[in-house]
Amino acid sequence: MDWEAFKKHKVFAGEKKPSMLRRRVGHDYEQRCVYLVTMTVEGRRPLLGRLVGNAEAESGSSDAPHIELSPLGKQVRETWEAISEYYPEVRVLATMVMPDHLHGILFVERAMDQPLGMVIKGFKAGCNKAYRQAMAAGLCPPMLQHCCSKENTSTHGFLFSRNYNDHILEGEGELERWFRYLADNPRRLAVKRQHPEFFTIVRDVRIGEWACQTVGNQYLLSYPEKAAVIVHSAYSDEEFKKQKAQWLELAARGGVLISAAVATREKEVMREAMNNGYRLIALRENGFSPLYKPAGESFAACLQGTLLQVSPWEYHMNRRTISREQCLQLNRMAEWIAEH
């Protein structure tokens, strides 16, 4: 993909609303832009296919995780890839149909007379037609017949849940990350099914005075040797160097480092610990969206059981700087975890 072409025409932009209903406030959805679109099957039923392959298999091998599409899933993919036939201003850049959801990247190459939502509405209408035909013909895979019966059809008679989620291209390198994310979806699903306990959002976890949300290895909370990584502004360079060495030594022998990593030097310690595969508890100002999935190195760390992410607050989509009071509260939490 020619990133320079996208950058030249400024097809990216800023602020959103939460959940699958979110839309960027003030964004013109008729303009030239690139979108990563996600929509889920009503009830998250696996009507579009099934995961096959081995999570441990080498990428590109015949046994690597991949999605075996159902007849309905194939029609959904064909309908998505045919969007340009109905909306010539829109180019489909990528498609990934998963058992219970779809990811796709769309490039609006020139201004449209209608917003992106109308394109998605047209796509869903085509999928609803395929869904009704599949139901009438009994084309649901045998293991899905129970969830395709009249008693278990979608609450509003459509294949996909109402509305959809969109991400808007914002910066250099993001588009390539999107492509990698879509291609890696089957492997990530296979890994998560092998280790569901490390990828599930757990709510109302009591940690001291806080009711928290967590993702990752909760057993890290009970490790006997833990340390709160808090770097005070009064630390001299020499004091920080000495303290950093002590923290990393503790982590190297199997201990757990805990931090909100707000200060630059705190980030430095946690970054080195992450790079070395040490055990970490990362405290977050933000919570976890309903569809949150650890990505990149966080995904790998969760898989290895070396990371726990914790937040005492609910999820939001606001772009804001963490307040001093929040920093102090997260530091208190880090100290409490280290001592208990």
CSV table of C-alpha atoms in Angstrom, one decimal, residues 119-334:
chain,number,residue,atom,x,y,z
A,119,VAL,CA,-22.6,2.2,2.5
A,120,ILE,CA,-22.7,-0.1,5.5
A,121,LYS,CA,-26.5,0.0,5.5
A,122,GLY,CA,-26.5,-1.2,1.9
A,123,PHE,CA,-23.9,-4.0,2.7
A,124,LYS,CA,-26.1,-5.2,5.6
A,125,ALA,CA,-29.2,-5.3,3.4
A,126,GLY,CA,-27.4,-7.6,1.1
A,127,CYS,CA,-26.2,-9.8,4.0
A,128,ASN,CA,-29.8,-9.9,5.4
A,129,LYS,CA,-31.0,-11.3,2.1
A,130,ALA,CA,-28.3,-13.9,2.1
A,131,TYR,CA,-29.1,-14.8,5.7
A,132,ARG,CA,-32.8,-15.3,5.0
A,133,GLN,CA,-32.0,-17.5,2.0
A,134,ALA,CA,-29.5,-19.6,4.0
A,135,MET,CA,-32.1,-20.1,6.7
A,136,ALA,CA,-34.8,-21.1,4.2
A,137,ALA,CA,-32.4,-23.5,2.5
A,138,GLY,CA,-31.1,-25.0,5.7
A,139,LEU,CA,-27.5,-24.1,4.8
A,140,CYS,CA,-26.4,-23.4,8.4
A,141,PRO,CA,-23.6,-25.9,9.4
A,142,PRO,CA,-24.9,-28.8,11.5
A,143,MET,CA,-23.3,-27.6,14.7
A,144,LEU,CA,-25.1,-24.3,14.3
A,145,GLN,CA,-28.6,-25.6,13.7
A,146,HIS,CA,-29.5,-25.0,17.3
A,147,CYS,CA,-28.7,-21.3,17.1
A,148,CYS,CA,-30.3,-20.8,13.7
A,149,SER,CA,-33.8,-22.2,14.7
A,150,LYS,CA,-36.8,-19.9,14.9
A,151,GLU,CA,-36.4,-19.7,18.6
A,152,ASN,CA,-32.8,-18.4,18.3
A,153,THR,CA,-32.9,-16.0,15.3
A,154,SER,CA,-31.7,-12.5,15.9
A,155,THR,CA,-33.9,-10.2,18.0
A,156,HIS,CA,-34.6,-7.9,15.1
A,157,GLY,CA,-34.5,-10.4,12.2
A,158,PHE,CA,-31.1,-9.2,10.8
A,159,LEU,CA,-27.8,-11.0,10.5
A,160,PHE,CA,-25.6,-8.3,12.1
A,161,SER,CA,-26.2,-6.3,15.2
A,162,ARG,CA,-27.4,-2.8,14.9
A,163,ASN,CA,-24.8,-0.2,14.0
A,164,TYR,CA,-21.0,-0.8,13.7
A,165,ASN,CA,-17.6,0.4,14.9
A,166,ASP,CA,-15.2,2.4,12.8
A,167,HIS,CA,-11.6,3.5,13.2
A,168,ILE,CA,-10.4,6.4,11.1
A,169,LEU,CA,-6.8,6.4,9.7
A,170,GLU,CA,-4.8,8.8,11.7
A,171,GLY,CA,-1.1,8.4,11.2
A,172,GLU,CA,1.8,6.9,9.3
A,173,GLY,CA,2.2,3.1,9.9
A,174,GLU,CA,-1.3,2.7,11.2
A,175,LEU,CA,-2.6,1.2,7.9
A,176,GLU,CA,0.0,-1.5,7.9
A,177,ARG,CA,-0.8,-2.3,11.5
A,178,TRP,CA,-4.5,-2.7,10.4
A,179,PHE,CA,-3.5,-5.1,7.7
A,180,ARG,CA,-1.4,-7.2,10.1
A,181,TYR,CA,-4.2,-7.1,12.7
A,182,LEU,CA,-6.8,-8.5,10.2
A,183,ALA,CA,-4.4,-11.2,9.0
A,184,ASP,CA,-3.5,-12.3,12.5
A,185,ASN,CA,-7.1,-12.5,13.7
A,186,PRO,CA,-7.4,-16.3,13.3
A,187,ARG,CA,-4.2,-17.0,15.2
A,188,ARG,CA,-5.2,-14.6,18.0
A,189,LEU,CA,-8.5,-16.4,18.3
A,190,ALA,CA,-6.8,-19.8,18.5
A,191,VAL,CA,-4.5,-18.6,21.2
A,192,LYS,CA,-7.3,-17.0,23.2
A,193,ARG,CA,-9.3,-20.3,23.1
A,194,GLN,CA,-6.2,-22.1,24.4
A,195,HIS,CA,-5.8,-19.6,27.3
A,196,PRO,CA,-9.1,-17.9,27.9
A,197,GLU,CA,-8.2,-17.0,31.5
A,198,PHE,CA,-5.5,-14.6,30.3
A,199,PHE,CA,-7.7,-12.7,27.7
A,200,THR,CA,-11.0,-12.2,29.5
A,201,ILE,CA,-12.1,-8.9,31.0
A,202,VAL,CA,-12.8,-9.6,34.7
A,203,ARG,CA,-14.9,-6.9,36.4
A,204,ASP,CA,-15.4,-6.0,40.1
A,205,VAL,CA,-12.1,-7.4,41.2
A,206,ARG,CA,-11.5,-6.1,44.7
A,207,ILE,CA,-8.0,-4.7,45.2
A,208,GLY,CA,-7.7,-2.9,48.5
A,209,GLU,CA,-10.2,-0.1,48.5
A,210,TRP,CA,-10.7,-0.3,44.7
A,211,ALA,CA,-13.2,-2.3,42.6
A,212,CYS,CA,-11.2,-2.9,39.4
A,213,GLN,CA,-11.4,-4.4,36.0
A,214,THR,CA,-8.5,-6.7,34.9
A,215,VAL,CA,-7.2,-8.4,31.9
A,216,GLY,CA,-4.3,-10.9,32.1
A,217,ASN,CA,-2.8,-13.2,34.8
A,218,GLN,CA,-4.5,-12.4,38.1
A,219,TYR,CA,-2.1,-14.8,39.9
A,220,LEU,CA,0.5,-12.0,39.6
A,221,LEU,CA,-1.3,-10.3,42.4
A,222,SER,CA,-0.4,-13.1,44.8
A,223,TYR,CA,3.3,-13.4,44.0
A,224,PRO,CA,5.3,-13.0,47.2
A,225,GLU,CA,7.9,-10.6,45.8
A,226,LYS,CA,6.6,-7.4,44.2
A,227,ALA,CA,7.7,-3.8,43.9
A,228,ALA,CA,5.9,-0.6,43.1
A,229,VAL,CA,7.8,1.3,40.4
A,230,ILE,CA,7.3,4.9,41.4
A,231,VAL,CA,9.9,7.5,40.4
A,232,HIS,CA,9.7,10.7,42.4
A,233,SER,CA,10.7,14.0,40.7
A,234,ALA,CA,13.2,14.6,43.5
A,235,TYR,CA,15.3,11.6,42.5
A,236,SER,CA,18.8,12.4,41.3
A,237,ASP,CA,20.2,10.6,38.3
A,238,GLU,CA,22.3,8.5,40.6
A,239,GLU,CA,19.4,7.6,42.9
A,240,PHE,CA,17.2,6.6,39.9
A,241,LYS,CA,20.0,4.5,38.4
A,242,LYS,CA,20.4,2.6,41.7
A,243,GLN,CA,16.6,2.2,42.2
A,244,LYS,CA,16.2,1.0,38.6
A,245,ALA,CA,18.8,-1.6,39.0
A,246,GLN,CA,17.1,-2.9,42.2
A,247,TRP,CA,13.7,-3.1,40.5
A,248,LEU,CA,15.1,-5.0,37.4
A,249,GLU,CA,17.1,-7.3,39.7
A,250,LEU,CA,13.9,-8.2,41.6
A,251,ALA,CA,12.0,-8.8,38.3
A,252,ALA,CA,14.9,-10.9,36.9
A,253,ARG,CA,14.6,-13.3,39.8
A,254,GLY,CA,10.9,-13.8,39.2
A,255,GLY,CA,9.3,-10.8,41.1
A,256,VAL,CA,6.6,-8.6,39.8
A,257,LEU,CA,6.9,-4.9,39.0
A,258,ILE,CA,3.8,-2.7,39.4
A,259,SER,CA,3.3,0.8,37.9
A,260,ALA,CA,1.0,3.2,36.1
A,261,ALA,CA,4.1,4.2,34.1
A,262,VAL,CA,3.1,7.9,33.9
A,263,ALA,CA,6.5,9.5,34.5
A,264,THR,CA,9.1,9.1,31.8
A,265,ARG,CA,11.5,7.2,34.1
A,266,GLU,CA,8.7,4.9,35.1
A,267,LYS,CA,8.1,4.1,31.5
A,268,GLU,CA,11.8,3.4,31.0
A,269,VAL,CA,11.8,0.8,33.8
A,270,MET,CA,8.6,-0.9,32.6
A,271,ARG,CA,9.8,-0.8,29.0
A,272,GLU,CA,13.0,-2.6,29.8
A,273,ALA,CA,11.2,-5.1,32.0
A,274,MET,CA,8.7,-5.8,29.2
A,275,ASN,CA,11.5,-6.2,26.7
A,276,ASN,CA,13.1,-8.8,29.0
A,277,GLY,CA,9.9,-10.8,29.5
A,278,TYR,CA,9.6,-10.0,33.2
A,279,ARG,CA,6.4,-10.1,35.2
A,280,LEU,CA,4.4,-6.9,35.2
A,281,ILE,CA,1.2,-5.4,36.6
A,282,ALA,CA,0.3,-2.3,34.5
A,283,LEU,CA,-2.2,0.1,36.1
A,284,ARG,CA,-4.3,2.0,33.6
A,285,GLU,CA,-6.2,5.3,33.8
A,286,ASN,CA,-8.7,3.9,31.3
A,287,GLY,CA,-10.7,0.8,31.6
A,288,PHE,CA,-11.5,-1.8,29.0
A,289,SER,CA,-14.0,-1.5,26.1
A,290,PRO,CA,-16.5,-4.4,25.8
A,291,LEU,CA,-14.5,-5.8,22.9
A,292,TYR,CA,-11.0,-5.1,24.2
A,293,LYS,CA,-8.3,-7.4,23.0
A,294,PRO,CA,-4.6,-7.0,24.1
A,295,ALA,CA,-2.5,-6.3,21.0
A,296,GLY,CA,1.1,-6.6,20.0
A,297,GLU,CA,3.5,-7.1,22.9
A,298,SER,CA,0.7,-7.0,25.4
A,299,PHE,CA,-0.9,-10.0,23.6
A,300,ALA,CA,2.3,-11.9,23.8
A,301,ALA,CA,2.8,-11.1,27.4
A,302,CYS,CA,-0.7,-12.1,28.3
A,303,LEU,CA,-0.1,-15.4,26.5
A,304,GLN,CA,3.0,-16.0,28.5
A,305,GLY,CA,1.2,-15.1,31.7
A,306,THR,CA,3.6,-12.3,32.5
A,307,LEU,CA,1.2,-9.4,32.3
A,308,LEU,CA,-1.9,-8.2,34.3
A,309,GLN,CA,-3.6,-5.0,33.3
A,310,VAL,CA,-5.7,-3.3,36.0
A,311,SER,CA,-7.9,-0.2,36.0
A,312,PRO,CA,-10.1,1.1,38.8
A,313,TRP,CA,-12.1,3.2,36.4
A,314,GLU,CA,-14.6,2.5,33.6
A,315,TYR,CA,-13.7,2.7,30.0
A,316,HIS,CA,-13.9,6.0,28.1
A,317,MET,CA,-13.0,7.3,24.6
A,318,ASN,CA,-11.9,10.8,25.7
A,319,ARG,CA,-8.5,12.0,24.9
A,320,ARG,CA,-7.3,13.5,28.1
A,321,THR,CA,-4.3,13.8,30.2
A,322,ILE,CA,-4.3,11.8,33.4
A,323,SER,CA,-4.9,14.1,36.4
A,324,ARG,CA,-2.6,14.5,39.4
A,325,GLU,CA,-5.2,13.0,41.7
A,326,GLN,CA,-5.5,9.9,39.4
A,327,CYS,CA,-1.7,9.5,39.4
A,328,LEU,CA,-1.6,9.6,43.2
A,329,GLN,CA,-4.4,7.1,43.4
A,330,LEU,CA,-2.7,4.7,41.0
A,331,ASN,CA,0.5,5.1,42.9
A,332,ARG,CA,-1.3,4.2,46.1
A,333,MET,CA,-2.8,1.2,44.4
A,334,ALA,CA,0.7,0.1,43.2
